[in-house]
Amino acid sequence: MCTTCGCGDTSLVPVEVHERILAGNDRVAAHNRAHFAGAGVLAVNLMGSPGAGKTALLEATARATAGRWRLGAVSGDLATDNDARRLEAAGIPSRAITTGQGCHLDAELVHNALHAVPWRQADVFFIENVGNLVCPAIYDLGQAANVVALSVTEGEDKPLKYPVMFKAADLVVLTKCDLVPHLEVSLDALAANLARVMPRPEVIRVSARTGEGIPAWVAWLEARRASLPRLAGAAPGHGHAHDHEHPHEHRHAHEHRHADGTVHAHPHGHAHAHGHAHAPGAEEEHGHGGADHAHGAAADHEHRH
Amino acid sequence: MHEYSLVQSLVARVEAEAAARGATAVHRVVVSVGELAGVDPELFQTAYDTFRAGTVCEGAAMELRRVAARWSCPGCGRDIPRGEALACAGCGVPARLAPGGDAMTLETLELEVP
């Protein structure tokens, strides 16, 4: 109502919202992330162009870690379950997510697919995104790390053309490196271009065909696995850096005991909350690391309190 | 064409806000889009203008504010010029993106309330 004279006319009210347009997706992603963290599963969002070698990289990963790691995957494509079949044949329990006309996976699609694949038993769980260097980068899926597969045949300037994708990457896996002698590509120029779009450029050169670089890629995954809250908490003798992650471990443990993995509004966090053993400076640092890519542990917990 | 699915999310959010406040119409929607948000502003505007018909946003023009990507050194504060490596040559630390440069945010609405 008009507040000036009470005449009954409607009034225009400005409303401050200041909310991310993808806030709905972010909430589901946080839910997925809590699931993965609670089960001690390293979830990796693997992105890249169609034909960059994402599926071949996962096949090579399965060969290199056979008997050591249990893997799992969901694989997104507009049509066909060919990639999921290839992964199954390589020994990776997999599920296809066909998106129809959708150019990317979102957190809801991943969440629904998780019901149909034994992700909880996996040591490393791959979310093979739709082949696309544009949209997948902006949808958080609940992953612990973003990896972009870039093949040497795609040219040195791909990072400059698709900066959003490469900015989102924690790691670029440079694939098909066995082809370099046959190409005019300059790997130095490529590295320089990555540094122009990634503040922390990290690159591993691999060839799924020859196996070159695959041990380095597996070691990278291993290091990521070791820093998962649950695994880090379980390892004895860890120093200061891991102290901050103990509270997360406790919180996730509580969630899964009490909620069967469905409800995430538990107040248990307070009992183990940050602060009892942490210097304020260290606390701050932890928060920055998580907020940087908007998919760290800190971002995860914001939604639940 | 993820712009269409983004517009769907935007309209759904506006509808929820309008319903919660008992609004009879929405007059204005202000959205900010960062240069590194992964959204083409023109395409987003076109998608919005196509999609809003028949929704609560039908009469609401969208004001789209562009936010440039600004990188600087978290140590010394030096701005990183465009095209340069995203690290401070002096401090040797990774550059930091100013807030909003990679975000897509529903900022404000103008609602008509009885």
PDB file of N, CA and C in Angstrom, chain B residues 9-90:
ATOM      1  N   SER B   9      16.833 -20.411 -14.074  1.00  0.00           N
ATOM      2  CA  SER B   9      17.167 -20.300 -12.648  1.00  0.00           C
ATOM      3  C   SER B   9      16.860 -18.900 -12.137  1.00  0.00           C
ATOM      4  N   LEU B  10      17.195 -17.898 -12.958  1.00  0.00           N
ATOM      5  CA  LEU B  10      16.956 -16.507 -12.560  1.00  0.00           C
ATOM      6  C   LEU B  10      15.467 -16.247 -12.367  1.00  0.00           C
ATOM      7  N   VAL B  11      14.660 -16.646 -13.355  1.00  0.00           N
ATOM      8  CA  VAL B  11      13.218 -16.387 -13.295  1.00  0.00           C
ATOM      9  C   VAL B  11      12.599 -17.130 -12.103  1.00  0.00           C
ATOM     10  N   ALA B  12      13.064 -18.345 -11.861  1.00  0.00           N
ATOM     11  CA  ALA B  12      12.533 -19.118 -10.734  1.00  0.00           C
ATOM     12  C   ALA B  12      12.832 -18.400  -9.413  1.00  0.00           C
ATOM     13  N   ARG B  13      14.027 -17.833  -9.327  1.00  0.00           N
ATOM     14  CA  ARG B  13      14.421 -17.128  -8.099  1.00  0.00           C
ATOM     15  C   ARG B  13      13.576 -15.866  -7.911  1.00  0.00           C
ATOM     16  N   VAL B  14      13.344 -15.139  -9.024  1.00  0.00           N
ATOM     17  CA  VAL B  14      12.531 -13.920  -8.954  1.00  0.00           C
ATOM     18  C   VAL B  14      11.095 -14.285  -8.570  1.00  0.00           C
ATOM     19  N   GLU B  15      10.579 -15.356  -9.157  1.00  0.00           N
ATOM     20  CA  GLU B  15       9.216 -15.794  -8.833  1.00  0.00           C
ATOM     21  C   GLU B  15       9.081 -16.092  -7.348  1.00  0.00           C
ATOM     22  N   ALA B  16      10.084 -16.777  -6.806  1.00  0.00           N
ATOM     23  CA  ALA B  16      10.035 -17.129  -5.383  1.00  0.00           C
ATOM     24  C   ALA B  16      10.042 -15.868  -4.519  1.00  0.00           C
ATOM     25  N   GLU B  17      10.881 -14.914  -4.905  1.00  0.00           N
ATOM     26  CA  GLU B  17      10.974 -13.666  -4.134  1.00  0.00           C
ATOM     27  C   GLU B  17       9.660 -12.886  -4.213  1.00  0.00           C
ATOM     28  N   ALA B  18       9.091 -12.831  -5.424  1.00  0.00           N
ATOM     29  CA  ALA B  18       7.838 -12.097  -5.618  1.00  0.00           C
ATOM     30  C   ALA B  18       6.712 -12.746  -4.816  1.00  0.00           C
ATOM     31  N   ALA B  19       6.665 -14.073  -4.834  1.00  0.00           N
ATOM     32  CA  ALA B  19       5.614 -14.788  -4.107  1.00  0.00           C
ATOM     33  C   ALA B  19       5.760 -14.571  -2.603  1.00  0.00           C
ATOM     34  N   ALA B  20       7.003 -14.639  -2.125  1.00  0.00           N
ATOM     35  CA  ALA B  20       7.242 -14.492  -0.692  1.00  0.00           C
ATOM     36  C   ALA B  20       6.820 -13.115  -0.195  1.00  0.00           C
ATOM     37  N   ARG B  21       6.881 -12.112  -1.090  1.00  0.00           N
ATOM     38  CA  ARG B  21       6.543 -10.750  -0.675  1.00  0.00           C
ATOM     39  C   ARG B  21       5.165 -10.320  -1.162  1.00  0.00           C
ATOM     40  N   GLY B  22       4.436 -11.257  -1.726  1.00  0.00           N
ATOM     41  CA  GLY B  22       3.088 -10.946  -2.191  1.00  0.00           C
ATOM     42  C   GLY B  22       3.047  -9.907  -3.294  1.00  0.00           C
ATOM     43  N   ALA B  23       4.091  -9.859  -4.115  1.00  0.00           N
ATOM     44  CA  ALA B  23       4.160  -8.851  -5.173  1.00  0.00           C
ATOM     45  C   ALA B  23       3.196  -9.183  -6.307  1.00  0.00           C
ATOM     46  N   THR B  24       2.611  -8.162  -6.903  1.00  0.00           N
ATOM     47  CA  THR B  24       1.699  -8.372  -8.031  1.00  0.00           C
ATOM     48  C   THR B  24       2.441  -8.263  -9.361  1.00  0.00           C
ATOM     49  N   ALA B  25       3.601  -7.658  -9.352  1.00  0.00           N
ATOM     50  CA  ALA B  25       4.379  -7.540 -10.588  1.00  0.00           C
ATOM     51  C   ALA B  25       5.839  -7.259 -10.257  1.00  0.00           C
ATOM     52  N   VAL B  26       6.676  -7.523 -11.230  1.00  0.00           N
ATOM     53  CA  VAL B  26       8.099  -7.210 -11.097  1.00  0.00           C
ATOM     54  C   VAL B  26       8.427  -6.162 -12.149  1.00  0.00           C
ATOM     55  N   HIS B  27       9.060  -5.096 -11.730  1.00  0.00           N
ATOM     56  CA  HIS B  27       9.327  -4.008 -12.672  1.00  0.00           C
ATOM     57  C   HIS B  27      10.751  -3.972 -13.182  1.00  0.00           C
ATOM     58  N   ARG B  28      11.678  -4.469 -12.396  1.00  0.00           N
ATOM     59  CA  ARG B  28      13.071  -4.352 -12.807  1.00  0.00           C
ATOM     60  C   ARG B  28      13.882  -5.463 -12.161  1.00  0.00           C
ATOM     61  N   VAL B  29      14.818  -5.987 -12.927  1.00  0.00           N
ATOM     62  CA  VAL B  29      15.714  -7.023 -12.430  1.00  0.00           C
ATOM     63  C   VAL B  29      17.134  -6.555 -12.729  1.00  0.00           C
ATOM     64  N   VAL B  30      17.974  -6.513 -11.702  1.00  0.00           N
ATOM     65  CA  VAL B  30      19.359  -6.089 -11.915  1.00  0.00           C
ATOM     66  C   VAL B  30      20.280  -7.287 -11.681  1.00  0.00           C
ATOM     67  N   VAL B  31      21.062  -7.602 -12.711  1.00  0.00           N
ATOM     68  CA  VAL B  31      21.947  -8.759 -12.657  1.00  0.00           C
ATOM     69  C   VAL B  31      23.360  -8.294 -12.974  1.00  0.00           C
ATOM     70  N   SER B  32      24.341  -8.782 -12.233  1.00  0.00           N
ATOM     71  CA  SER B  32      25.721  -8.480 -12.614  1.00  0.00           C
ATOM     72  C   SER B  32      26.390  -9.737 -13.143  1.00  0.00           C
ATOM     73  N   VAL B  33      27.155  -9.546 -14.215  1.00  0.00           N
ATOM     74  CA  VAL B  33      27.818 -10.667 -14.866  1.00  0.00           C
ATOM     75  C   VAL B  33      29.302 -10.356 -14.983  1.00  0.00           C
ATOM     76  N   GLY B  34      30.107 -11.168 -14.346  1.00  0.00           N
ATOM     77  CA  GLY B  34      31.557 -10.990 -14.406  1.00  0.00           C
ATOM     78  C   GLY B  34      32.092 -11.403 -15.764  1.00  0.00           C
ATOM     79  N   GLU B  35      33.184 -10.778 -16.142  1.00  0.00           N
ATOM     80  CA  GLU B  35      33.818 -11.091 -17.427  1.00  0.00           C
ATOM     81  C   GLU B  35      34.211 -12.570 -17.508  1.00  0.00           C
ATOM     82  N   LEU B  36      34.547 -13.163 -16.351  1.00  0.00           N
ATOM     83  CA  LEU B  36      34.943 -14.570 -16.327  1.00  0.00           C
ATOM     84  C   LEU B  36      33.849 -15.458 -15.715  1.00  0.00           C
ATOM     85  N   ALA B  37      32.600 -15.028 -15.846  1.00  0.00           N
ATOM     86  CA  ALA B  37      31.494 -15.827 -15.311  1.00  0.00           C
ATOM     87  C   ALA B  37      31.110 -16.943 -16.273  1.00  0.00           C
ATOM     88  N   GLY B  38      31.624 -16.887 -17.484  1.00  0.00           N
ATOM     89  CA  GLY B  38      31.300 -17.929 -18.454  1.00  0.00           C
ATOM     90  C   GLY B  38      29.954 -17.709 -19.122  1.00  0.00           C
ATOM     91  N   VAL B  39      29.524 -16.464 -19.178  1.00  0.00           N
ATOM     92  CA  VAL B  39      28.237 -16.149 -19.777  1.00  0.00           C
ATOM     93  C   VAL B  39      28.410 -15.034 -20.793  1.00  0.00           C
ATOM     94  N   ASP B  40      27.811 -15.201 -21.942  1.00  0.00           N
ATOM     95  CA  ASP B  40      27.833 -14.155 -22.954  1.00  0.00           C
ATOM     96  C   ASP B  40      26.700 -13.175 -22.627  1.00  0.00           C
ATOM     97  N   PRO B  41      27.036 -11.936 -22.271  1.00  0.00           N
ATOM     98  CA  PRO B  41      25.979 -10.997 -21.835  1.00  0.00           C
ATOM     99  C   PRO B  41      24.883 -10.797 -22.885  1.00  0.00           C
ATOM    100  N   GLU B  42      25.261 -10.670 -24.155  1.00  0.00           N
ATOM    101  CA  GLU B  42      24.230 -10.454 -25.190  1.00  0.00           C
ATOM    102  C   GLU B  42      23.293 -11.659 -25.279  1.00  0.00           C
ATOM    103  N   LEU B  43      23.917 -12.840 -25.255  1.00  0.00           N
ATOM    104  CA  LEU B  43      23.128 -14.065 -25.356  1.00  0.00           C
ATOM    105  C   LEU B  43      22.219 -14.209 -24.132  1.00  0.00           C
ATOM    106  N   PHE B  44      22.743 -13.815 -22.998  1.00  0.00           N
ATOM    107  CA  PHE B  44      21.960 -13.906 -21.765  1.00  0.00           C
ATOM    108  C   PHE B  44      20.766 -12.954 -21.836  1.00  0.00           C
ATOM    109  N   GLN B  45      21.013 -11.748 -22.350  1.00  0.00           N
ATOM    110  CA  GLN B  45      19.934 -10.767 -22.493  1.00  0.00           C
ATOM    111  C   GLN B  45      18.866 -11.291 -23.468  1.00  0.00           C
ATOM    112  N   THR B  46      19.313 -11.828 -24.584  1.00  0.00           N
ATOM    113  CA  THR B  46      18.378 -12.375 -25.575  1.00  0.00           C
ATOM    114  C   THR B  46      17.572 -13.518 -24.974  1.00  0.00           C
ATOM    115  N   ALA B  47      18.273 -14.390 -24.247  1.00  0.00           N
ATOM    116  CA  ALA B  47      17.593 -15.531 -23.628  1.00  0.00           C
ATOM    117  C   ALA B  47      16.552 -15.042 -22.620  1.00  0.00           C
ATOM    118  N   TYR B  48      16.914 -14.019 -21.870  1.00  0.00           N
ATOM    119  CA  TYR B  48      15.981 -13.478 -20.869  1.00  0.00           C
ATOM    120  C   TYR B  48      14.750 -12.898 -21.555  1.00  0.00           C
ATOM    121  N   ASP B  49      14.991 -12.101 -22.604  1.00  0.00           N
ATOM    122  CA  ASP B  49      13.871 -11.448 -23.285  1.00  0.00           C
ATOM    123  C   ASP B  49      12.954 -12.464 -23.968  1.00  0.00           C
ATOM    124  N   THR B  50      13.499 -13.585 -24.380  1.00  0.00           N
ATOM    125  CA  THR B  50      12.696 -14.639 -24.998  1.00  0.00           C
ATOM    126  C   THR B  50      11.907 -15.398 -23.933  1.00  0.00           C
ATOM    127  N   PHE B  51      12.584 -15.677 -22.841  1.00  0.00           N
ATOM    128  CA  PHE B  51      12.033 -16.603 -21.863  1.00  0.00           C
ATOM    129  C   PHE B  51      11.054 -15.950 -20.889  1.00  0.00           C
ATOM    130  N   ARG B  52      11.164 -14.635 -20.708  1.00  0.00           N
ATOM    131  CA  ARG B  52      10.366 -14.014 -19.643  1.00  0.00           C
ATOM    132  C   ARG B  52       8.880 -13.930 -19.974  1.00  0.00           C
ATOM    133  N   ALA B  53       8.528 -14.030 -21.273  1.00  0.00           N
ATOM    134  CA  ALA B  53       7.114 -13.983 -21.662  1.00  0.00           C
ATOM    135  C   ALA B  53       6.329 -15.031 -20.891  1.00  0.00           C
ATOM    136  N   GLY B  54       5.212 -14.613 -20.325  1.00  0.00           N
ATOM    137  CA  GLY B  54       4.365 -15.558 -19.609  1.00  0.00           C
ATOM    138  C   GLY B  54       4.827 -15.858 -18.197  1.00  0.00           C
ATOM    139  N   THR B  55       5.918 -15.204 -17.765  1.00  0.00           N
ATOM    140  CA  THR B  55       6.373 -15.399 -16.385  1.00  0.00           C
ATOM    141  C   THR B  55       6.179 -14.092 -15.609  1.00  0.00           C
ATOM    142  N   VAL B  56       6.497 -14.151 -14.339  1.00  0.00           N
ATOM    143  CA  VAL B  56       6.369 -12.970 -13.485  1.00  0.00           C
ATOM    144  C   VAL B  56       7.290 -11.856 -13.971  1.00  0.00           C
ATOM    145  N   CYS B  57       8.280 -12.223 -14.772  1.00  0.00           N
ATOM    146  CA  CYS B  57       9.246 -11.241 -15.278  1.00  0.00           C
ATOM    147  C   CYS B  57       8.809 -10.586 -16.583  1.00  0.00           C
ATOM    148  N   GLU B  58       7.619 -10.924 -17.039  1.00  0.00           N
ATOM    149  CA  GLU B  58       7.169 -10.451 -18.357  1.00  0.00           C
ATOM    150  C   GLU B  58       7.347  -8.938 -18.533  1.00  0.00           C
ATOM    151  N   GLY B  59       7.006  -8.171 -17.500  1.00  0.00           N
ATOM    152  CA  GLY B  59       7.107  -6.712 -17.628  1.00  0.00           C
ATOM    153  C   GLY B  59       8.373  -6.142 -17.012  1.00  0.00           C
ATOM    154  N   ALA B  60       9.314  -6.996 -16.707  1.00  0.00           N
ATOM    155  CA  ALA B  60      10.508  -6.530 -15.998  1.00  0.00           C
ATOM    156  C   ALA B  60      11.711  -6.482 -16.918  1.00  0.00           C
ATOM    157  N   ALA B  61      12.139  -5.286 -17.232  1.00  0.00           N
ATOM    158  CA  ALA B  61      13.362  -5.160 -18.018  1.00  0.00           C
ATOM    159  C   ALA B  61      14.540  -5.589 -17.153  1.00  0.00           C
ATOM    160  N   MET B  62      15.542  -6.189 -17.799  1.00  0.00           N
ATOM    161  CA  MET B  62      16.723  -6.591 -17.039  1.00  0.00           C
ATOM    162  C   MET B  62      17.848  -5.589 -17.269  1.00  0.00           C
ATOM    163  N   GLU B  63      18.393  -5.093 -16.175  1.00  0.00           N
ATOM    164  CA  GLU B  63      19.595  -4.271 -16.286  1.00  0.00           C
ATOM    165  C   GLU B  63      20.783  -5.170 -16.028  1.00  0.00           C
ATOM    166  N   LEU B  64      21.659  -5.251 -17.017  1.00  0.00           N
ATOM    167  CA  LEU B  64      22.788  -6.160 -16.910  1.00  0.00           C
ATOM    168  C   LEU B  64      24.066  -5.355 -16.671  1.00  0.00           C
ATOM    169  N   ARG B  65      24.672  -5.553 -15.521  1.00  0.00           N
ATOM    170  CA  ARG B  65      25.901  -4.816 -15.209  1.00  0.00           C
ATOM    171  C   ARG B  65      27.099  -5.717 -15.444  1.00  0.00           C
ATOM    172  N   ARG B  66      28.024  -5.253 -16.247  1.00  0.00           N
ATOM    173  CA  ARG B  66      29.214  -6.049 -16.535  1.00  0.00           C
ATOM    174  C   ARG B  66      30.316  -5.726 -15.534  1.00  0.00           C
ATOM    175  N   VAL B  67      30.940  -6.756 -15.034  1.00  0.00           N
ATOM    176  CA  VAL B  67      32.048  -6.582 -14.093  1.00  0.00           C
ATOM    177  C   VAL B  67      33.321  -7.083 -14.765  1.00  0.00           C
ATOM    178  N   ALA B  68      34.278  -6.202 -14.947  1.00  0.00           N
ATOM    179  CA  ALA B  68      35.532  -6.589 -15.605  1.00  0.00           C
ATOM    180  C   ALA B  68      36.353  -7.486 -14.677  1.00  0.00           C
ATOM    181  N   ALA B  69      37.153  -8.360 -15.280  1.00  0.00           N
ATOM    182  CA  ALA B  69      38.048  -9.215 -14.487  1.00  0.00           C
ATOM    183  C   ALA B  69      39.290  -8.404 -14.138  1.00  0.00           C
ATOM    184  N   ARG B  70      39.497  -8.177 -12.854  1.00  0.00           N
ATOM    185  CA  ARG B  70      40.678  -7.431 -12.412  1.00  0.00           C
ATOM    186  C   ARG B  70      41.521  -8.319 -11.515  1.00  0.00           C
ATOM    187  N   TRP B  71      42.750  -8.553 -11.950  1.00  0.00           N
ATOM    188  CA  TRP B  71      43.660  -9.401 -11.165  1.00  0.00           C
ATOM    189  C   TRP B  71      44.704  -8.510 -10.511  1.00  0.00           C
ATOM    190  N   SER B  72      45.049  -8.842  -9.276  1.00  0.00           N
ATOM    191  CA  SER B  72      46.100  -8.082  -8.606  1.00  0.00           C
ATOM    192  C   SER B  72      46.887  -9.003  -7.686  1.00  0.00           C
ATOM    193  N   CYS B  73      48.013  -8.486  -7.209  1.00  0.00           N
ATOM    194  CA  CYS B  73      48.865  -9.270  -6.308  1.00  0.00           C
ATOM    195  C   CYS B  73      48.319  -9.159  -4.886  1.00  0.00           C
ATOM    196  N   PRO B  74      48.064 -10.294  -4.228  1.00  0.00           N
ATOM    197  CA  PRO B  74      47.562 -10.234  -2.850  1.00  0.00           C
ATOM    198  C   PRO B  74      48.625  -9.729  -1.881  1.00  0.00           C
ATOM    199  N   GLY B  75      49.895  -9.728  -2.326  1.00  0.00           N
ATOM    200  CA  GLY B  75      50.971  -9.257  -1.460  1.00  0.00           C
ATOM    201  C   GLY B  75      51.136  -7.752  -1.532  1.00  0.00           C
ATOM    202  N   CYS B  76      51.512  -7.250  -2.720  1.00  0.00           N
ATOM    203  CA  CYS B  76      51.844  -5.826  -2.837  1.00  0.00           C
ATOM    204  C   CYS B  76      50.701  -5.001  -3.434  1.00  0.00           C
ATOM    205  N   GLY B  77      49.647  -5.676  -3.912  1.00  0.00           N
ATOM    206  CA  GLY B  77      48.494  -4.946  -4.422  1.00  0.00           C
ATOM    207  C   GLY B  77      48.627  -4.501  -5.873  1.00  0.00           C
ATOM    208  N   ARG B  78      49.776  -4.766  -6.500  1.00  0.00           N
ATOM    209  CA  ARG B  78      49.979  -4.345  -7.888  1.00  0.00           C
ATOM    210  C   ARG B  78      48.929  -4.979  -8.812  1.00  0.00           C
ATOM    211  N   ASP B  79      48.371  -4.191  -9.704  1.00  0.00           N
ATOM    212  CA  ASP B  79      47.445  -4.735 -10.699  1.00  0.00           C
ATOM    213  C   ASP B  79      48.220  -5.522 -11.742  1.00  0.00           C
ATOM    214  N   ILE B  80      47.656  -6.654 -12.152  1.00  0.00           N
ATOM    215  CA  ILE B  80      48.280  -7.445 -13.213  1.00  0.00           C
ATOM    216  C   ILE B  80      47.672  -6.979 -14.532  1.00  0.00           C
ATOM    217  N   PRO B  81      48.473  -6.392 -15.426  1.00  0.00           N
ATOM    218  CA  PRO B  81      47.916  -5.923 -16.699  1.00  0.00           C
ATOM    219  C   PRO B  81      47.352  -7.079 -17.519  1.00  0.00           C
ATOM    220  N   ARG B  82      46.371  -6.763 -18.347  1.00  0.00           N
ATOM    221  CA  ARG B  82      45.754  -7.777 -19.209  1.00  0.00           C
ATOM    222  C   ARG B  82      46.797  -8.471 -20.078  1.00  0.00           C
ATOM    223  N   GLY B  83      46.641  -9.786 -20.185  1.00  0.00           N
ATOM    224  CA  GLY B  83      47.518 -10.527 -21.081  1.00  0.00           C
ATOM    225  C   GLY B  83      48.786 -11.026 -20.415  1.00  0.00           C
ATOM    226  N   GLU B  84      49.059 -10.512 -19.207  1.00  0.00           N
ATOM    227  CA  GLU B  84      50.261 -10.973 -18.517  1.00  0.00           C
ATOM    228  C   GLU B  84      49.974 -12.242 -17.722  1.00  0.00           C
ATOM    229  N   ALA B  85      51.039 -12.951 -17.354  1.00  0.00           N
ATOM    230  CA  ALA B  85      50.891 -14.125 -16.504  1.00  0.00           C
ATOM    231  C   ALA B  85      50.262 -13.701 -15.183  1.00  0.00           C
ATOM    232  N   LEU B  86      49.395 -14.581 -14.637  1.00  0.00           N
ATOM    233  CA  LEU B  86      48.625 -14.232 -13.443  1.00  0.00           C
ATOM    234  C   LEU B  86      49.411 -14.505 -12.168  1.00  0.00           C
ATOM    235  N   ALA B  87      50.570 -13.885 -12.089  1.00  0.00           N
ATOM    236  CA  ALA B  87      51.395 -13.985 -10.890  1.00  0.00           C
ATOM    237  C   ALA B  87      52.164 -12.678 -10.770  1.00  0.00           C
ATOM    238  N   CYS B  88      52.511 -12.328  -9.541  1.00  0.00           N
ATOM    239  CA  CYS B  88      53.247 -11.083  -9.333  1.00  0.00           C
ATOM    240  C   CYS B  88      54.733 -11.341  -9.563  1.00  0.00           C
ATOM    241  N   ALA B  89      55.298 -10.587 -10.503  1.00  0.00           N
ATOM    242  CA  ALA B  89      56.712 -10.782 -10.816  1.00  0.00           C
ATOM    243  C   ALA B  89      57.574 -10.429  -9.608  1.00  0.00           C
ATOM    244  N   GLY B  90      57.158  -9.429  -8.838  1.00  0.00           N
ATOM    245  CA  GLY B  90      57.945  -8.993  -7.689  1.00  0.00           C
ATOM    246  C   GLY B  90      57.839  -9.946  -6.508  1.00  0.00           C
TER     247      GLY B  90
END
